[in-house]
Coordinates of C-alpha atoms in Angstrom, one line a residue:
X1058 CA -32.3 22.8 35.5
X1059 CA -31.4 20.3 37.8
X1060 CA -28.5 18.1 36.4
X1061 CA -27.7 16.0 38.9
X1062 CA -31.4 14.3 37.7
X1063 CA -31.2 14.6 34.1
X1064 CA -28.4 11.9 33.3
X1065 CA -28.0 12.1 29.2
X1066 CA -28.0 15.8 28.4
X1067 CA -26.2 16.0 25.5
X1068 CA -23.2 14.5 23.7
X1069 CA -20.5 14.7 25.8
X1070 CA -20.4 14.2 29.8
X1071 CA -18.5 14.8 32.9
X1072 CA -19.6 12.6 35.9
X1073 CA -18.5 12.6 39.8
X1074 CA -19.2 10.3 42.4
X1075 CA -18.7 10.7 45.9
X1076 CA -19.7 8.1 48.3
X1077 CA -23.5 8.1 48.2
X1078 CA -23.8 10.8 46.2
X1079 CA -23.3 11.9 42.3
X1080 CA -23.4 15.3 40.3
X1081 CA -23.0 15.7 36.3
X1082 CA -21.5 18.4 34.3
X1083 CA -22.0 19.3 30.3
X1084 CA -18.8 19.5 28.3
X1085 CA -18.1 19.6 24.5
X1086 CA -17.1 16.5 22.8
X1087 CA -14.1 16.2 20.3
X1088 CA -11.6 13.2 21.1
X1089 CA -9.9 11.5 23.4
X1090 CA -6.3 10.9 21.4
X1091 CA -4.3 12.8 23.7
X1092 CA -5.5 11.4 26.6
X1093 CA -5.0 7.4 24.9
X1094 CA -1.5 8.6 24.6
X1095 CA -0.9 9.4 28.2
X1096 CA -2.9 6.4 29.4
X1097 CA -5.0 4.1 27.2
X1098 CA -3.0 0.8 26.1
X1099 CA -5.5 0.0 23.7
X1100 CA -5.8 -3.5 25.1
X1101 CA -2.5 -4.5 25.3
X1102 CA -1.4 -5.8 29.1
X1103 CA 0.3 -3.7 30.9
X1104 CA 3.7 -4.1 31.6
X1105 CA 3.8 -5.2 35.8
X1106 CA 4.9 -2.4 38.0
X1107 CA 3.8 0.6 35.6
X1108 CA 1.9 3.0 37.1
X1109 CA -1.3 4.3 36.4
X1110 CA -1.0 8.4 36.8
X1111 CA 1.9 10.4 35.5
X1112 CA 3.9 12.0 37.7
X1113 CA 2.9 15.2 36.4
X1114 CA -0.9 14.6 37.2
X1115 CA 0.3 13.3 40.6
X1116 CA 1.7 17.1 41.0
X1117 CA -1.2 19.0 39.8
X1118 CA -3.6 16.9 41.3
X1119 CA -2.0 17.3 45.0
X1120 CA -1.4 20.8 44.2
X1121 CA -5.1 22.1 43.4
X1122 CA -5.6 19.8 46.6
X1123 CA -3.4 22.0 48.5
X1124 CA -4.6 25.0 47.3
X1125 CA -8.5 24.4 47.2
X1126 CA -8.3 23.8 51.1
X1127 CA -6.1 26.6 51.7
X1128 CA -9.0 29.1 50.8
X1129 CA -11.9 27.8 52.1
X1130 CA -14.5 30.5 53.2
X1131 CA -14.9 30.7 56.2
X1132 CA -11.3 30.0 56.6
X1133 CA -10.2 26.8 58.5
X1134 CA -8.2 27.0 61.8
X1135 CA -6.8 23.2 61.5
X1136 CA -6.4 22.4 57.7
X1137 CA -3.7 20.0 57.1
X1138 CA -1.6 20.3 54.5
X1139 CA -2.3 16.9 51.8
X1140 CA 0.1 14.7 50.8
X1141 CA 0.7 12.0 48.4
X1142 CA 0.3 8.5 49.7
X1143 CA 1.6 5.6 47.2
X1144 CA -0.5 3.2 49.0
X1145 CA -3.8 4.6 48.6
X1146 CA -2.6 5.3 45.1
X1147 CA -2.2 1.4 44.3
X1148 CA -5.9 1.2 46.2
X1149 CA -7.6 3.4 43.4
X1150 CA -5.4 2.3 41.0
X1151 CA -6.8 -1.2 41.4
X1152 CA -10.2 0.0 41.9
X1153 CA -9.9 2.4 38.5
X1154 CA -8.9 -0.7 36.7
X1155 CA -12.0 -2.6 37.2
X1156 CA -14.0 0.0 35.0
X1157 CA -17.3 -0.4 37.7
X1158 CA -19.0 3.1 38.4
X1159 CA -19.9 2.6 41.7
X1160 CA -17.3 2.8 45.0
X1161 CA -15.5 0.3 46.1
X1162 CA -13.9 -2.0 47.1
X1163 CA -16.3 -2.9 49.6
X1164 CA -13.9 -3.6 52.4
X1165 CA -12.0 -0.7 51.7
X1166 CA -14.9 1.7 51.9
X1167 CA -15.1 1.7 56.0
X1168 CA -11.6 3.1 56.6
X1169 CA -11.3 5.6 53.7
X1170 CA -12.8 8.0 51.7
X1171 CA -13.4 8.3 48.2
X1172 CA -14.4 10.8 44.9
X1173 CA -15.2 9.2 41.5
X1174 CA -15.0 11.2 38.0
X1175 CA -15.6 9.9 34.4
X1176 CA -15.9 11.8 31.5
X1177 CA -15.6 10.7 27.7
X1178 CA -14.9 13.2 24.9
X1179 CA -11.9 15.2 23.9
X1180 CA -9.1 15.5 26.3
X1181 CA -9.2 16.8 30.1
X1182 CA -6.5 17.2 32.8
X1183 CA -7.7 15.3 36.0
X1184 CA -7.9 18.7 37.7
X1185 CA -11.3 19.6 35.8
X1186 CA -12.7 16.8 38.3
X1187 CA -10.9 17.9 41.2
X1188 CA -12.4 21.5 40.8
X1189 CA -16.0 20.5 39.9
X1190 CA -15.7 18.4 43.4
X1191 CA -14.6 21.9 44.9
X1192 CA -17.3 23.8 43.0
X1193 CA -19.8 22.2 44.9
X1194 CA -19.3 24.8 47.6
X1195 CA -22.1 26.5 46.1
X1196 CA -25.0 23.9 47.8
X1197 CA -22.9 23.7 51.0
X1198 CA -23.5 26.2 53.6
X1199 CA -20.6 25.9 56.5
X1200 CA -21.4 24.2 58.7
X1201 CA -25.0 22.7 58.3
X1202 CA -24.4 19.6 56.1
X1203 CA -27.8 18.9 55.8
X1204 CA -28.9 21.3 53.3
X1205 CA -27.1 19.3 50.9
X1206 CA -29.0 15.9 49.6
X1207 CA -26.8 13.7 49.7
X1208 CA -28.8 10.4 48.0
X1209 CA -29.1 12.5 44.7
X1210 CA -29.4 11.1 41.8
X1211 CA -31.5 8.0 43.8
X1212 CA -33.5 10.2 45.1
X1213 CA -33.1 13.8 43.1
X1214 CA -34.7 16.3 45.3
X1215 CA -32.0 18.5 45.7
X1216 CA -28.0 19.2 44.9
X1217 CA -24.7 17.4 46.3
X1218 CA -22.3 18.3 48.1
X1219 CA -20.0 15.6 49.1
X1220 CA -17.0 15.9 46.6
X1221 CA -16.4 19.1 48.1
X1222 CA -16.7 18.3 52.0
X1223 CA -14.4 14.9 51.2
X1224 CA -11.8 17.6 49.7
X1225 CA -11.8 20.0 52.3
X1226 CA -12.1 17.9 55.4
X1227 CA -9.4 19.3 57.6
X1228 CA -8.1 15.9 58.9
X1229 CA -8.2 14.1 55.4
X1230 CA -4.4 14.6 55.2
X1231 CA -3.8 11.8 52.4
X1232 CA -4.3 11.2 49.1
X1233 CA -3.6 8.8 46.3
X1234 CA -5.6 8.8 42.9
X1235 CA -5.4 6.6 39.7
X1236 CA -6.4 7.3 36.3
X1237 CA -7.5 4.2 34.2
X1238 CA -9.5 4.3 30.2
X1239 CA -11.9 2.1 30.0
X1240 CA -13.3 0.7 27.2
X1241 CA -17.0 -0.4 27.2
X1242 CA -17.9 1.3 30.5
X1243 CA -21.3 1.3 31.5
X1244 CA -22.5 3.9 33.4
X1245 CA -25.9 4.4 34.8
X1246 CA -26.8 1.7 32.0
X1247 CA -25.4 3.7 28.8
X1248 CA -22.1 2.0 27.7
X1249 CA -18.9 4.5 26.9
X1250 CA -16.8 3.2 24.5
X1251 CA -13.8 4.7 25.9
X1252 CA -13.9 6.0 29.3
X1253 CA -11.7 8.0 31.7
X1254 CA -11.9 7.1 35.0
X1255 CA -10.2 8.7 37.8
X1256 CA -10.4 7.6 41.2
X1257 CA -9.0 9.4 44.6
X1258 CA -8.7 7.6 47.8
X1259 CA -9.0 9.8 51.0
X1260 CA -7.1 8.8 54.5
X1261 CA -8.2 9.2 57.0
X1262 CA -12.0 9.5 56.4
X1263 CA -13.9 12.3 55.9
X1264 CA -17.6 13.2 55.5
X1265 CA -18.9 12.1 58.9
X1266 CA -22.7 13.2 59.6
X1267 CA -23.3 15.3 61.6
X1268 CA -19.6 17.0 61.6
X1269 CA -18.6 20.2 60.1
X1270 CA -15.5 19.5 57.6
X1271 CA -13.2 21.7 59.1
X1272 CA -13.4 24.3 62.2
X1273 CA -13.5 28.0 61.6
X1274 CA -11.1 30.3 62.6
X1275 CA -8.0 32.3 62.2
X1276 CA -5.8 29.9 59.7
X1277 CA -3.3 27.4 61.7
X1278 CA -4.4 28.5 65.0
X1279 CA -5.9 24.9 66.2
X1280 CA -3.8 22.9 64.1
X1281 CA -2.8 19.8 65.8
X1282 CA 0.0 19.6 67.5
X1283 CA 2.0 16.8 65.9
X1284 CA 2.5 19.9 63.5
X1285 CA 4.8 22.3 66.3
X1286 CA 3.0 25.2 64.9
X1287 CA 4.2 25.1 61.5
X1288 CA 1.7 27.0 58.5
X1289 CA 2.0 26.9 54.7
X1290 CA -0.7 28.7 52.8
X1291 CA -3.4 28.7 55.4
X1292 CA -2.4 24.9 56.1
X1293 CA -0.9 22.7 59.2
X1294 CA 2.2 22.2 57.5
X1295 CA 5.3 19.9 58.9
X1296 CA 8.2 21.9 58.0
X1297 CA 11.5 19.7 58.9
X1298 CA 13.9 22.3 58.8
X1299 CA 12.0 25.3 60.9
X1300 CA 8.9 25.5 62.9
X1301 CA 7.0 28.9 62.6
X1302 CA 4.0 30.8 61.5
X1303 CA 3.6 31.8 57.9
X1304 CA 3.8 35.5 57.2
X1305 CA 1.0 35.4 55.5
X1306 CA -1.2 34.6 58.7
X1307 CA -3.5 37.1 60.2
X1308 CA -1.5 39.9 63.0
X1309 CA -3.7 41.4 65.2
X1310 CA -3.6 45.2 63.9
X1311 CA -2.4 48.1 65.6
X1312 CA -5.1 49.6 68.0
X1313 CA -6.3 52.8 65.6
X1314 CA -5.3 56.4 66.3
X1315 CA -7.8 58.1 68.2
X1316 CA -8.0 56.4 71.0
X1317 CA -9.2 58.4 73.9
X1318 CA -6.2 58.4 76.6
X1319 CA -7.9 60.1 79.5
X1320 CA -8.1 56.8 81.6
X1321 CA -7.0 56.2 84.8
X1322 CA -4.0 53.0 85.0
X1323 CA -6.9 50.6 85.9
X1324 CA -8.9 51.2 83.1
X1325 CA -6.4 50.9 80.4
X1326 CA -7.4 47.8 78.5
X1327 CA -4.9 45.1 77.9
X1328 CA -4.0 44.1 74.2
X1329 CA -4.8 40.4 73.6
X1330 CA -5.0 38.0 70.3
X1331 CA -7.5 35.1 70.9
X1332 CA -9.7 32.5 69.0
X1333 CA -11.8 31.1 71.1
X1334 CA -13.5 27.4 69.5
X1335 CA -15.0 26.7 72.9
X1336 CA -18.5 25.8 72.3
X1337 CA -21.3 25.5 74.5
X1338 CA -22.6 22.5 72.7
X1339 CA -21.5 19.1 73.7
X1340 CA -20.6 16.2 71.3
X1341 CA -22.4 13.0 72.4
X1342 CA -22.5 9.4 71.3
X1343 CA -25.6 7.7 70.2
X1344 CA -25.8 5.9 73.9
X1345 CA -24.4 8.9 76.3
X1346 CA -26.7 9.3 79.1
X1347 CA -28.2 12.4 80.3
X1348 CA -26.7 11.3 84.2
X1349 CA -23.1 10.6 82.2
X1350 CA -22.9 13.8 80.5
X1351 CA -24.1 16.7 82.3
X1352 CA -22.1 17.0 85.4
X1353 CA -21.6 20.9 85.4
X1354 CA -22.6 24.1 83.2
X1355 CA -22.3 24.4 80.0
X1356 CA -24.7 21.0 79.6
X1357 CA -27.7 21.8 78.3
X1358 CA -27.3 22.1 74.7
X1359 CA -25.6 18.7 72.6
X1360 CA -24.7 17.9 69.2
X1361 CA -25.6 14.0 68.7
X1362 CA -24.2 12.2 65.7
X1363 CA -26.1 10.5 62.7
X1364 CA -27.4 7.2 62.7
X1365 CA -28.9 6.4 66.0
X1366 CA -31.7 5.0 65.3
X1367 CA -29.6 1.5 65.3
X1368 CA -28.4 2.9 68.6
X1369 CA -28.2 0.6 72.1
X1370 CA -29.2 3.4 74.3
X1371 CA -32.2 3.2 76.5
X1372 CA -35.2 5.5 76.4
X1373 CA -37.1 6.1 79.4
X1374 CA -40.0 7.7 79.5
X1375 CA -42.6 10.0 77.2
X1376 CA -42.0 13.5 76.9
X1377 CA -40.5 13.3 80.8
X1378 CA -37.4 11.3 80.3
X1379 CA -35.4 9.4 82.9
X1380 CA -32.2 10.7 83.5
X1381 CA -30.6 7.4 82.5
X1382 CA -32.0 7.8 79.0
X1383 CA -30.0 8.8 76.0
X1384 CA -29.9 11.7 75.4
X1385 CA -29.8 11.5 71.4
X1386 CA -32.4 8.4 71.3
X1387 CA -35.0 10.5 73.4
X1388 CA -34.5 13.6 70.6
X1389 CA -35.1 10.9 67.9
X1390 CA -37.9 9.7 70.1
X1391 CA -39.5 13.0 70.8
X1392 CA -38.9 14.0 67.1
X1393 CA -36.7 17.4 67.6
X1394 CA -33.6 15.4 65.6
X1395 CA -33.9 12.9 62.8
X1396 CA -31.4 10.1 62.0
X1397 CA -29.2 12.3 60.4
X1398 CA -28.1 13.8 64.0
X1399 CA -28.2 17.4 64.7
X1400 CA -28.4 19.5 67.6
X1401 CA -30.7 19.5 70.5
X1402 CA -31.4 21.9 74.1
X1403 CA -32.4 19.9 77.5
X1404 CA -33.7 21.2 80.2
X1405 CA -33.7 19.5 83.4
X1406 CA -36.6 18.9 85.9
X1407 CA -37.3 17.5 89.1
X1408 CA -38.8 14.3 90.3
X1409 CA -41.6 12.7 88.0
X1410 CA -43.3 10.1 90.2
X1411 CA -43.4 7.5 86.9
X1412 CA -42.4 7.6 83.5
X1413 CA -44.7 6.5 80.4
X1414 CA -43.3 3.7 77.5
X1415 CA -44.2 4.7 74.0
X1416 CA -43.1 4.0 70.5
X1417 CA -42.5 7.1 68.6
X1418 CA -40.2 7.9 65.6
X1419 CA -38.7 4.6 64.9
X1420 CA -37.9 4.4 69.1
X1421 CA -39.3 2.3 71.7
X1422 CA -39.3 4.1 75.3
X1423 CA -39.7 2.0 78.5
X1424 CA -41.9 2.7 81.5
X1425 CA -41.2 3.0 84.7
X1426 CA -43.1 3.5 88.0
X1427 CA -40.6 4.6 90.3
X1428 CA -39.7 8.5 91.0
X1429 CA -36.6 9.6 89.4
X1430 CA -35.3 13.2 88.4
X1431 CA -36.1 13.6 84.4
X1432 CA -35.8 15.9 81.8
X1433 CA -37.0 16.8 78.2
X1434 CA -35.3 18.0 75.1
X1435 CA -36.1 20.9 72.1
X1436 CA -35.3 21.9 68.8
X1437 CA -32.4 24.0 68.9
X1438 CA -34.0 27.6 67.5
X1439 CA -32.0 30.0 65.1
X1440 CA -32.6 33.7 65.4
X1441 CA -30.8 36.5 63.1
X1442 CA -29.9 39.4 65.0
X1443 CA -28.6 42.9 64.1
X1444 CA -25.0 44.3 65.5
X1445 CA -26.8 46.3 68.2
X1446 CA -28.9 43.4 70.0
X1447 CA -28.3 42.5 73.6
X1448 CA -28.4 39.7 76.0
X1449 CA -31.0 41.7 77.8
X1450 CA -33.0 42.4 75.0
X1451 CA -33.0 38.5 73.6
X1452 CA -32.5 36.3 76.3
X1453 CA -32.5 38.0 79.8
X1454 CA -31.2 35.8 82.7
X1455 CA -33.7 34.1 84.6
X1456 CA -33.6 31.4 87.4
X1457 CA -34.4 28.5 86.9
X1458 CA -32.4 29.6 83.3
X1459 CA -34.3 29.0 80.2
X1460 CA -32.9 28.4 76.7
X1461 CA -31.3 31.5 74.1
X1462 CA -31.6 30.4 70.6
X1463 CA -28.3 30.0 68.5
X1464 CA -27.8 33.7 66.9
X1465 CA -26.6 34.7 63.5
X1466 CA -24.5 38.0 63.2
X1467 CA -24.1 39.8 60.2
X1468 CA -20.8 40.5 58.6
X1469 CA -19.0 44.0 59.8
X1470 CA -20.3 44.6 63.6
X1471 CA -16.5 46.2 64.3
X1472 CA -17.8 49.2 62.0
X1473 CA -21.0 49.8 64.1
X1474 CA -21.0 52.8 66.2
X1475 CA -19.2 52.0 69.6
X1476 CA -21.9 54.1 72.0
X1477 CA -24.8 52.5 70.1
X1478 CA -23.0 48.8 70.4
X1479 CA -20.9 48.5 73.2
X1480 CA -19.0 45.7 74.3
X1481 CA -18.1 45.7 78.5
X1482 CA -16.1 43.0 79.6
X1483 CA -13.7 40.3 78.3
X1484 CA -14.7 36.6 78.4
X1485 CA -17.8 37.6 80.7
X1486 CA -19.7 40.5 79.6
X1487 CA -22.2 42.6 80.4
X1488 CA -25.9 41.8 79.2
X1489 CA -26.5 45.4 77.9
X1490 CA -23.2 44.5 75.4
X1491 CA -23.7 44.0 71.8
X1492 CA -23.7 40.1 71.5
X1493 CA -22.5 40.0 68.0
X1494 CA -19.8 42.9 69.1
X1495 CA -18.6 40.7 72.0
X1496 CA -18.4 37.6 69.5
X1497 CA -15.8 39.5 67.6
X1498 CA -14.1 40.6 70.8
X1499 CA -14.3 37.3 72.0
X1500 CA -12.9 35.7 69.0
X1501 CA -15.6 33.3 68.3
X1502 CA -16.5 34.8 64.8
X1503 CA -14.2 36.8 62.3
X1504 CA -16.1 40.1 61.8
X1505 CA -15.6 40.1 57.9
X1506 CA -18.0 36.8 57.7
X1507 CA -20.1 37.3 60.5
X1508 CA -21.5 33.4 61.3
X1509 CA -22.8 31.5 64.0
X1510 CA -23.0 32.2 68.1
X1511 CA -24.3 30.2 71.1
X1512 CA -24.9 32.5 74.4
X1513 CA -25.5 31.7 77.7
X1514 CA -26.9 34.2 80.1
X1515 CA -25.4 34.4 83.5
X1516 CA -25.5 35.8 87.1
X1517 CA -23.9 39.0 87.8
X1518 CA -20.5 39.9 87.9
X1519 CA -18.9 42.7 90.5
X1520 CA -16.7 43.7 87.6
X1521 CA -16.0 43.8 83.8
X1522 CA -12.5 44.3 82.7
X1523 CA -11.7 46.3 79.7
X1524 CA -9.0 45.0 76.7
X1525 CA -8.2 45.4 73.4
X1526 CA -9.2 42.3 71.8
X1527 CA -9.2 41.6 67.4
X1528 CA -9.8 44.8 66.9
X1529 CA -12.3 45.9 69.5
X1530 CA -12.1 47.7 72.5
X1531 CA -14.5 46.4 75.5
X1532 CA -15.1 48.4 78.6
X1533 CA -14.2 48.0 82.3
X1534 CA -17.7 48.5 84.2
X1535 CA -18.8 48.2 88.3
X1536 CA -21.9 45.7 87.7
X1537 CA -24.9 47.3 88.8
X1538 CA -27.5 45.7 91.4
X1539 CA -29.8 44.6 88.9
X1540 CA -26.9 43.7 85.9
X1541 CA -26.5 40.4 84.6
X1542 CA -23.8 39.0 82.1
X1543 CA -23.3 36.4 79.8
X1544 CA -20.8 34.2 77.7
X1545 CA -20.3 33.6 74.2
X1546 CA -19.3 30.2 72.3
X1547 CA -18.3 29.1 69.0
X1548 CA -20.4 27.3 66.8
X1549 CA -18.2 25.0 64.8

């Protein structure tokens, strides 16, 4: 049963709102007593100055912050620790006191973000909120926003997830919540006779279209570096009287016992720790040009952000675009993204002696009738692979190049057999490698989750060098005449 569309089930109910988006959950009714006595005034003014929120809910309420986004799966690499920020705090205090179940204010809404919860019944601690807003992890899969609906219940088709990706965005480092009863509440049209209303403001924004919440990777390893390196339970943390890594942080292990030792000096790999979040995907505006952007390799595969169908940019062309298009306009244009962003592959082409106007998707192209160099744009494909596929096998090198699709690797590829798998090289490796095997060795996915890779064939190398690299040992190889190699990237 869908409960995000079925909005009186019941006696008693807990309801969340995140910008643009609300979830319900059934609870058990009794009373609300305890809860008048912590907050309700049972409309007598309040005295000016006192606050809203105990400073015991302030706690737990920060703390479940804390440690919500400290275990995020799959683990962040630049989750900042959350702190408590009085001035947002007076923010939802004076939104919480105007008893209206919808966001706002208005003005406000631009430069912050913000969860909603109201429930009426016998007494809960703020926290139940703050973990149904976390529990929403179930309809989010990292890091494709758009398999959660995000309009529910306006348009009920499908579940929420936006509580969650507000309480886990890595750069959301603020927080300041009120808690307000309100008597004669209406929500969604049904009056509550005495309401509880919590509010939490978010600063800076979160939940940007388009954008993954957090980056994956080993935990504090991309924190920013206003935070000198510092790490608290999996978090960016600034620690005033030292600056060092938490102990809890992953160590690269010991290479096993075993290992074969008949090697001449040359060959013996080199231990190295790395997390690689280079990614051969490029972030664009709405409005970047093709002729702006793609100056060198990677550039043939963007990520374009939600929203540009209000865009500026320029489309030139049908199918064949003019190199001073935009590059996210002509994927709206050509239908292979939607206004919600996403990602797209171009290839370029020569000289087209004209270019064709058309209005397709919401986008007007323009013609032109002079020569120009062009190109056109695809749907970025996603193929699951199994530990032991290649380069070679998938998505050999060819000139002019061609797109690979974005690969999935299972979880556990270290395990695989090493002869049947094998990984030659480090940073540049051999097409006959195992792709998902050189991810790990590469650092680009964790090999307990497995996730998402970008490849890019290319030309041969004279030599692969051999190292010791989380947990995997590559080989050192002469490239044969007809060898190729490629790279790896993160997906983030």
């Amino acid at each position: 049963m869908d409960l995000s569309c079925q909005p009186w089930l019941g006696s008693i109910l807990l309801l969340l709102m995140s910008q643009a988006v609300v979830s319900t959950v059934l609870l058990n009714a009794t009373y609300l007593s305890a809860l008048l006595d912590k907050y309700g005034d049972e409309g007598l003014a309040k005295p000016r100055g006192r606050r809203t929120i105990t400073q015991g809910d302030v706690q737990v309420i920060l703390d479940l912050h804390n440690r919500l986004r400290g275990q995020v799966y799959p683990p962040a690499s630049n989750m900042e620790y959350m702190v408590w920020d009085t001035e947002l705090e007076r923010t939802a205090e004076e939104w919480a006191e105007t008893c209206l179940w919808e966001h706002g204010p208005a003005g406000l809404l631009p430069h912050i973000g913000q969860n909603l919860g109201v429930h009426w019944g016998r007494y809960r601690p703020p926290t139940s909120h703050v973990q149904a807003w976390y529990d929403e992890v179930k309809d989010y899969s990292f890091p494709y926003p758009q398999e959660c609906n995000p309009y529910c219940p306006f348009r009920c088709s499908g579940p929420v997830c936006t509580h969650y990706t507000q309480l886990v965005w890595a750069t959301s480092s603020r927080i300041g919540c009120a808690i307000n009863v309100c008597h004669n509440m209406n929500v969604w049209g049904q009056i509550w006779a005495k309401a509880v209303y919590l509010v939490c403001n978010y600063s800076p924004k979160g939940n940007w279209w388009g954008h993954a919440p957090y980056k994956h990777g080993t935990p504090c390893s991309a924190c920013p570096p206003s935070y000198g390196g510092s790490c608290r339970n999996n978090l960016c943390y600034k620690d005033e009287w030292s600056v060092r890594r938490d102990e809890n942080n992953a160590v690269e292990p010991e290479a096993p016992r075993g290992y074969p030792t008949a090697r001449t000096p040359s060959e013996v790999p080199v231990k190295q720790v790395v997390v690689d979040t280079q990614q051969m995907s490029q972030q664009v505006t709405c409005d970047t040009k093709l002729r702006d952007q793609c100056k060198g390799t990677p550039c043939n595969r963007y990520e374009c952000p939600a929203g540009c169908l209000d865009g500026r940019g320029k489309v030139v062309g049908t199918v064949f675009y003019e190199m001073q298009s935009s590059i996210c306009r002509a994927g709206l244009h050509y239908g292979v993204i939607d206004n919600d962003g996403g990602w797209l592959d171009v290839t370029r082409h020569g000289r087209k002696e004209f270019f064709i106007k058309s209005n397709k998707n919401g986008v007007q192209s323009l013609g032109k009738y002079h020569s120009a160099n062009a190109f056109t744009v695809s749907k970025v494909t996603v193929k699951v692979i199994t530990c032991e596929m290649t380069v070679a096998q998938l998505c050999p090198f060819q000139n002019p190049t061609r797109h690979c699709p974005r690969i999935y690797c299972p979880r556990n590829c270290m395990e695989e057999n090493s002869q049947m798998s094998r990984v030659i090289g480090t940073g540049i490796y051999s097409d006959v490698s195992s792709i998902c095997r050189a991810a790990v060795h590469a650092g680009v996915i964790m090999n307990s989750s497995g996730g998402y890779v970008d490849v890019m064939p290319v030309d041969k190398r004279r030599q692969y060098i051999a190292s010791y690299q989380n947990g995997i040992y590559s080989e050192s190889m002469q490239n044969h005449p007809r060898g190729k190699a490629f790279r790896v990237f993160a997906v983030i």
